[in-house]
XYZ file of C-alpha atoms in Angstrom:
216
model
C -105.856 99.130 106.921
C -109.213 97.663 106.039
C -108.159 96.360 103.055
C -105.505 94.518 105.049
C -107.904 93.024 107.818
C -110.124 92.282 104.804
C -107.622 90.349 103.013
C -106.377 88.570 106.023
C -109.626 87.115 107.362
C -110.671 86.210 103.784
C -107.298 84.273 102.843
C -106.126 86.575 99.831
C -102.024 86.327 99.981
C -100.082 88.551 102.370
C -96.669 89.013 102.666
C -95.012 86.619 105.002
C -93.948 89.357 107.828
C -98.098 89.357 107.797
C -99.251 85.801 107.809
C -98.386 84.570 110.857
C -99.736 87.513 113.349
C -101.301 86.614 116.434
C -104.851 87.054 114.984
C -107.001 84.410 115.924
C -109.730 83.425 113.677
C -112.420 80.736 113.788
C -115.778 79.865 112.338
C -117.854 77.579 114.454
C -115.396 76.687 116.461
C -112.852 75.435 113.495
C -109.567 77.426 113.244
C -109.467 79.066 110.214
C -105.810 80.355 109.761
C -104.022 77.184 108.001
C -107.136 76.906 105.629
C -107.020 78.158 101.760
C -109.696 80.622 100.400
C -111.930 77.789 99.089
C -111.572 75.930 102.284
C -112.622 78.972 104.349
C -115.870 79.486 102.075
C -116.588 75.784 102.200
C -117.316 76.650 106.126
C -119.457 80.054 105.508
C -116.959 82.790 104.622
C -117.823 85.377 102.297
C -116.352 88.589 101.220
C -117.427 91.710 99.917
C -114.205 93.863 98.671
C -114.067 97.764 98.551
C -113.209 97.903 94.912
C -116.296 96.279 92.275
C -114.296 96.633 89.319
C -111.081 94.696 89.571
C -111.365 93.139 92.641
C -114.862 91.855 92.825
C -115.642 91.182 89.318
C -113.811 91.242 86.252
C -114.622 94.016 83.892
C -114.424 92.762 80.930
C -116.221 89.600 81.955
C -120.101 88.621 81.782
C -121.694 88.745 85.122
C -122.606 84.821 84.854
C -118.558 84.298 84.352
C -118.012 86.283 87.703
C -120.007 83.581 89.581
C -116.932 81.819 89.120
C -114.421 84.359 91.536
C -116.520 82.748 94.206
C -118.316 80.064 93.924
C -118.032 76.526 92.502
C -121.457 74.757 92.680
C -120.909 70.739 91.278
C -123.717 70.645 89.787
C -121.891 73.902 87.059
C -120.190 70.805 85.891
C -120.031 67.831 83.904
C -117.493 65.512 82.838
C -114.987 68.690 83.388
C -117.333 71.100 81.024
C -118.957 73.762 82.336
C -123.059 73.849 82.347
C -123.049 77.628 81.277
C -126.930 77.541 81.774
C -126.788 76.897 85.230
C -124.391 80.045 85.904
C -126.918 81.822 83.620
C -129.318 80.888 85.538
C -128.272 81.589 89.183
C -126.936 85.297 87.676
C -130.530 85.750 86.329
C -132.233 85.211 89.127
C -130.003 87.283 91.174
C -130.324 90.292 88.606
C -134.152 89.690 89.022
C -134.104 89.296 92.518
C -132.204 92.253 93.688
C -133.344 94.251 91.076
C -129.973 95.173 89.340
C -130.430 96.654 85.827
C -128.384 95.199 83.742
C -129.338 93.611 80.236
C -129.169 90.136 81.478
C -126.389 87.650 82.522
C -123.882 88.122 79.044
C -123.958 91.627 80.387
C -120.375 93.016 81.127
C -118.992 93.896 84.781
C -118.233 97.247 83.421
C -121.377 97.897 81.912
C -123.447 98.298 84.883
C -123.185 101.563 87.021
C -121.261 101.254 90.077
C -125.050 101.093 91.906
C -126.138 98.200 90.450
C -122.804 96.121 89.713
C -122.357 96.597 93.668
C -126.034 95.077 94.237
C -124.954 92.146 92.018
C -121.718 91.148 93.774
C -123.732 91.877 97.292
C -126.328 89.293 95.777
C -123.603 87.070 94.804
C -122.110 86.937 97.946
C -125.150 86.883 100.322
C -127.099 84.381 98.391
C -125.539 81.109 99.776
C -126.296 82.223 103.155
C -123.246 82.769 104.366
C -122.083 82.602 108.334
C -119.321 84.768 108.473
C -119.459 88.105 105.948
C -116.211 90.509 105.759
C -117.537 93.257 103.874
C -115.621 96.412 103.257
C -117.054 100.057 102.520
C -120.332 97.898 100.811
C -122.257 101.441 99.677
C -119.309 103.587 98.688
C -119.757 105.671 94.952
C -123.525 103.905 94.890
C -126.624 106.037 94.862
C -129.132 106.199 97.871
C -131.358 103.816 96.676
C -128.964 101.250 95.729
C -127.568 102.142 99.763
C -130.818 101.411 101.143
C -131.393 97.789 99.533
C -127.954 96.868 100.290
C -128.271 97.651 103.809
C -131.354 95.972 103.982
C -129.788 93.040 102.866
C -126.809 93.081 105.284
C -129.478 93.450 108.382
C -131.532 90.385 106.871
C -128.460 88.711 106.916
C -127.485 89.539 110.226
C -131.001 88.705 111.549
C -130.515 85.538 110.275
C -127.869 84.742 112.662
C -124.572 85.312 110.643
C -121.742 87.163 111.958
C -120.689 90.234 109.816
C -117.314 92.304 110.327
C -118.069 95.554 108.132
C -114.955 98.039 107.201
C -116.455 101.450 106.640
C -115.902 105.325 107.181
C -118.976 106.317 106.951
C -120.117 106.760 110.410
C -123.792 106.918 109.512
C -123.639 103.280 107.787
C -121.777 102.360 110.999
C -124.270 103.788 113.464
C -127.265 102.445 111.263
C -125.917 98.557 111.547
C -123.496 97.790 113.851
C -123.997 96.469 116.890
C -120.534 97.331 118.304
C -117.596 99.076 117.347
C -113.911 98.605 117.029
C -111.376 101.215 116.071
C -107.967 100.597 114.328
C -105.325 103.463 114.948
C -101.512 103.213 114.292
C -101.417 99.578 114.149
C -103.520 98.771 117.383
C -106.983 97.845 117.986
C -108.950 98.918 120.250
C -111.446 97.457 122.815
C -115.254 96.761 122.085
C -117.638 99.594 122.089
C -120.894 98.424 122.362
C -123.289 100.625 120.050
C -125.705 101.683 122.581
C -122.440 103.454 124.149
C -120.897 105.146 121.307
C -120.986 108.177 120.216
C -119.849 109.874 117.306
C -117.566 112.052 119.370
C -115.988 109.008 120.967
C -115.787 107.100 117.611
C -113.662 110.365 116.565
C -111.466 110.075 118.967
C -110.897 106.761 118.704
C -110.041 107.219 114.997
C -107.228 109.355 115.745
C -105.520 108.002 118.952
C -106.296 104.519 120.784
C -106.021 105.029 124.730
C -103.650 102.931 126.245
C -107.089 102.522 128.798
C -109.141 100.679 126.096
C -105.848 99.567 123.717
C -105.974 95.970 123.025
């Protein structure tokens, strides 16, 4: 299920019984829903998927190559050739930045650990300043340290006015930076929770059965 609110709100292609749901989505006012992935980014969309390998990057790919799942700067190109050094240089600075050990930007996806090639997509994504962030289970398989700078980054983000929907089971992450809650539960969605009234209890039950009370 959060891979498939994910993958709505982000434009990836669903199957048509999915693609024209009721969901409304908007970004500053502009409907969203008739707009192609590049179009949605072009107005502050970013997304951070569950899986690194495979779905954010590309394994067997250098890290200044995966710049190009998700972003398309025009100053990468000239005459239709790609300025390599440029995407060098933006991967560089984000390996420096966010301190991801890697051995520099011709490194490959899949020779990072899961801590630090998460840190690098995170990076990737955050560092146009995005105003809407989908991000789904962001510290999953990454070591506490790696956790801790990555929610760091998601509450600088958020204090810097953006709106972010995360996707997560662990209730601690969820506790530590949401500001409200909604459940998903056999297909239905349930009201919002503000965070200062839930309760891990409450969050529970929600998980396994929506009341038709607080159903949406």
């Amino acid at each position: 299920m959060a891979r498939a609110i994910c993958s709505r709100l982000s434009g990836e292609r669903l199957p048509a019984t999915a693609q024209h749901g009721a969901m409304q989505m908007a970004i500053d006012g502009t409907d969203v829903r008739a707009l192609g992935i590049a179009q949605r980014r072009s107005h502050g969309l970013a997304f951070i998927p569950e899986e690194r390998l495979g779905r954010a990057t590309v394994p067997g790919m250098a890290l200044d190559w995966n710049l190009l799942l998700s972003r398309r700067e025009p100053d990468w190109f000239s005459w239709g050739f790609l300025r390599r050094r440029r995407l060098a240089a933006l991967a560089r600075r984000l390996i420096e930045r966010h301190q991801v050990r890697a051995a520099g930007p011709a490194a490959l996806a899949v020779s990072l650990t899961g801590g630090n090639l998460q840190k690098y997509v995170v990076a990737r994504e955050l560092e146009p300043g995005p105003t809407v962030l989908l991000v789904s289970q962001p510290t999953w398989g990454v070591d506490v340290g790696a956790a801790a700078r990555i929610h760091q980054a998601l509450l600088d983000l958020r204090a810097a006015g953006a709106g972010i929907l995360l996707v997560s089971e662990d209730l601690d992450e969820l506790f530590a930076l949401c500001d409200a809650f909604h459940v998903m539960s056999a297909g239905r969605l349930s009201a919002r929770l503000a965070a200062e009234q839930a309760g891990i209890e409450q969050i529970g039950r929600l998980m396994g059965t929506i009341d038709d009370a607080v159903a949406a």
